[in-house]
Amino acid sequence: MEGRCYCGRSYIMKTSWTDLNPGRRYSICSNFREAGGCSFFSCMDPPVCERSRQIIPGLLRRVNKLENDVTKLEKEVGRRRSTEVKLWLGLAVSWLLMA
Ligand SMILES: [Zn+2]
Protein backbone atom coordinates (compact mmCIF):
# COMPACT_ATOMS: atom_id res chain seq x y z
CA MET A 1 0.00 0.00 0.00
CA GLU A 2 1.37 3.40 -0.92
CA GLY A 3 0.47 6.93 -0.08
CA ARG A 4 1.96 10.39 0.08
CA CYS A 5 3.97 11.71 2.96
CA TYR A 6 3.68 15.36 4.01
CA CYS A 7 7.14 15.95 2.47
CA GLY A 8 5.71 15.06 -0.94
CA ARG A 9 7.36 11.69 -1.37
CA SER A 10 5.57 8.42 -1.28
CA TYR A 11 5.61 6.35 1.85
CA ILE A 12 5.84 2.60 1.97
CA MET A 13 4.04 0.15 4.17
CA LYS A 14 6.26 -2.47 5.72
CA THR A 15 5.86 -5.26 8.18
CA SER A 16 8.18 -5.49 11.12
CA TRP A 17 9.60 -8.92 11.99
CA THR A 18 11.63 -7.93 15.00
CA ASP A 19 11.20 -9.89 18.21
CA LEU A 20 9.61 -6.87 19.85
CA ASN A 21 7.09 -6.13 17.10
CA PRO A 22 6.49 -9.31 15.15
CA GLY A 23 4.01 -8.84 12.33
CA ARG A 24 3.31 -5.21 13.16
CA ARG A 25 2.74 -3.05 10.09
CA TYR A 26 4.12 0.43 9.81
CA SER A 27 4.62 3.11 7.20
CA ILE A 28 7.79 5.03 6.59
CA CYS A 29 8.65 7.75 4.12
CA SER A 30 10.73 6.55 1.16
CA ASN A 31 13.11 9.37 2.12
CA PHE A 32 13.30 8.20 5.73
CA ARG A 33 16.57 8.81 7.58
CA GLU A 34 18.51 9.79 4.50
CA ALA A 35 20.54 13.01 4.57
CA GLY A 36 18.02 15.66 5.51
CA GLY A 37 15.45 12.91 5.38
CA CYS A 38 11.99 13.02 6.64
CA SER A 39 10.93 11.61 9.96
CA PHE A 40 7.55 10.33 8.85
CA PHE A 41 6.90 7.08 10.63
CA SER A 42 3.56 5.72 11.55
CA CYS A 43 2.37 2.46 12.99
CA MET A 44 -0.66 0.94 11.32
CA ASP A 45 -1.31 -1.73 13.89
CA PRO A 46 -1.69 -1.43 17.63
CA PRO A 47 1.29 -2.60 19.71
CA VAL A 48 1.86 -6.32 19.59
CA CYS A 49 0.47 -7.93 22.71
CA GLU A 50 2.72 -9.70 25.18
CA ARG A 51 1.49 -13.18 24.22
CA SER A 52 2.11 -12.71 20.47
CA ARG A 53 5.49 -11.25 21.27
CA GLN A 54 6.35 -14.51 23.04
CA ILE A 55 4.88 -16.83 20.43
CA ILE A 56 5.45 -15.28 16.98
CA PRO A 57 9.30 -15.07 16.98
CA GLY A 58 9.44 -18.76 17.91
CA LEU A 59 6.96 -19.65 15.16
CA LEU A 60 8.96 -17.63 12.64
CA ARG A 61 12.14 -19.45 13.58
CA ARG A 62 10.34 -22.78 13.25
CA VAL A 63 8.93 -21.86 9.82
CA ASN A 64 12.39 -20.78 8.63
CA LYS A 65 13.89 -24.03 9.88
CA LEU A 66 11.18 -26.08 8.13
CA GLU A 67 11.73 -24.17 4.89
CA ASN A 68 15.44 -24.98 5.10
CA ASP A 69 14.66 -28.64 5.73
CA VAL A 70 12.30 -28.76 2.73
CA THR A 71 14.99 -27.23 0.49
CA LYS A 72 17.50 -29.84 1.69
CA LEU A 73 15.02 -32.67 1.09
CA GLU A 74 14.24 -31.39 -2.40
CA LYS A 75 17.95 -31.43 -3.25
CA GLU A 76 18.28 -34.92 -1.80
CA VAL A 77 15.30 -36.17 -3.86
CA GLY A 78 16.85 -34.67 -6.99
CA ARG A 79 20.17 -36.39 -6.28
CA ARG A 80 18.50 -39.77 -5.69
CA ARG A 81 16.40 -39.46 -8.82
CA SER A 82 19.47 -38.88 -11.00
CA THR A 83 21.20 -41.85 -9.33
CA GLU A 84 18.16 -43.99 -10.08
CA VAL A 85 18.20 -42.96 -13.76
CA LYS A 86 21.89 -43.88 -13.97
CA LEU A 87 21.17 -47.29 -12.44
CA TRP A 88 18.40 -47.99 -14.95
CA LEU A 89 20.63 -46.88 -17.83
CA GLY A 90 23.40 -49.16 -16.58
CA LEU A 91 20.93 -52.03 -16.37
CA ALA A 92 19.63 -51.38 -19.87
CA VAL A 93 23.17 -51.27 -21.25
CA SER A 94 24.07 -54.55 -19.54
CA TRP A 95 20.92 -56.19 -21.01
CA LEU A 96 21.91 -54.97 -24.45
CA LEU A 97 25.42 -56.33 -24.02
CA MET A 98 24.05 -59.72 -22.91
CA ALA A 99 21.66 -59.93 -25.83
ZN1 LIG B 1 8.40 12.21 4.02
Coordinates of C-alpha atoms and ligand atoms in Angstrom, one line a residue:
M1 CA 0.0 0.0 0.0
E2 CA 1.4 3.4 -0.9
G3 CA 0.5 6.9 -0.1
R4 CA 2.0 10.4 0.1
C5 CA 4.0 11.7 3.0
Y6 CA 3.7 15.4 4.0
C7 CA 7.1 15.9 2.5
G8 CA 5.7 15.1 -0.9
R9 CA 7.4 11.7 -1.4
S10 CA 5.6 8.4 -1.3
Y11 CA 5.6 6.4 1.8
I12 CA 5.8 2.6 2.0
M13 CA 4.0 0.1 4.2
K14 CA 6.3 -2.5 5.7
T15 CA 5.9 -5.3 8.2
S16 CA 8.2 -5.5 11.1
W17 CA 9.6 -8.9 12.0
T18 CA 11.6 -7.9 15.0
D19 CA 11.2 -9.9 18.2
L20 CA 9.6 -6.9 19.9
N21 CA 7.1 -6.1 17.1
P22 CA 6.5 -9.3 15.1
G23 CA 4.0 -8.8 12.3
R24 CA 3.3 -5.2 13.2
R25 CA 2.7 -3.1 10.1
Y26 CA 4.1 0.4 9.8
S27 CA 4.6 3.1 7.2
I28 CA 7.8 5.0 6.6
C29 CA 8.7 7.7 4.1
S30 CA 10.7 6.6 1.2
N31 CA 13.1 9.4 2.1
F32 CA 13.3 8.2 5.7
R33 CA 16.6 8.8 7.6
E34 CA 18.5 9.8 4.5
A35 CA 20.5 13.0 4.6
G36 CA 18.0 15.7 5.5
G37 CA 15.5 12.9 5.4
C38 CA 12.0 13.0 6.6
S39 CA 10.9 11.6 10.0
F40 CA 7.6 10.3 8.9
F41 CA 6.9 7.1 10.6
S42 CA 3.6 5.7 11.5
C43 CA 2.4 2.5 13.0
M44 CA -0.7 0.9 11.3
D45 CA -1.3 -1.7 13.9
P46 CA -1.7 -1.4 17.6
P47 CA 1.3 -2.6 19.7
V48 CA 1.9 -6.3 19.6
C49 CA 0.5 -7.9 22.7
E50 CA 2.7 -9.7 25.2
R51 CA 1.5 -13.2 24.2
S52 CA 2.1 -12.7 20.5
R53 CA 5.5 -11.2 21.3
Q54 CA 6.4 -14.5 23.0
I55 CA 4.9 -16.8 20.4
I56 CA 5.4 -15.3 17.0
P57 CA 9.3 -15.1 17.0
G58 CA 9.4 -18.8 17.9
L59 CA 7.0 -19.6 15.2
L60 CA 9.0 -17.6 12.6
R61 CA 12.1 -19.5 13.6
R62 CA 10.3 -22.8 13.3
V63 CA 8.9 -21.9 9.8
N64 CA 12.4 -20.8 8.6
K65 CA 13.9 -24.0 9.9
L66 CA 11.2 -26.1 8.1
E67 CA 11.7 -24.2 4.9
N68 CA 15.4 -25.0 5.1
D69 CA 14.7 -28.6 5.7
V70 CA 12.3 -28.8 2.7
T71 CA 15.0 -27.2 0.5
K72 CA 17.5 -29.8 1.7
L73 CA 15.0 -32.7 1.1
E74 CA 14.2 -31.4 -2.4
K75 CA 17.9 -31.4 -3.3
E76 CA 18.3 -34.9 -1.8
V77 CA 15.3 -36.2 -3.9
G78 CA 16.9 -34.7 -7.0
R79 CA 20.2 -36.4 -6.3
R80 CA 18.5 -39.8 -5.7
R81 CA 16.4 -39.5 -8.8
S82 CA 19.5 -38.9 -11.0
T83 CA 21.2 -41.8 -9.3
E84 CA 18.2 -44.0 -10.1
V85 CA 18.2 -43.0 -13.8
K86 CA 21.9 -43.9 -14.0
L87 CA 21.2 -47.3 -12.4
W88 CA 18.4 -48.0 -15.0
L89 CA 20.6 -46.9 -17.8
G90 CA 23.4 -49.2 -16.6
L91 CA 20.9 -52.0 -16.4
A92 CA 19.6 -51.4 -19.9
V93 CA 23.2 -51.3 -21.2
S94 CA 24.1 -54.5 -19.5
W95 CA 20.9 -56.2 -21.0
L96 CA 21.9 -55.0 -24.5
L97 CA 25.4 -56.3 -24.0
M98 CA 24.1 -59.7 -22.9
A99 CA 21.7 -59.9 -25.8
Ligands
ZN1 ZN 8.4 12.2 4.0

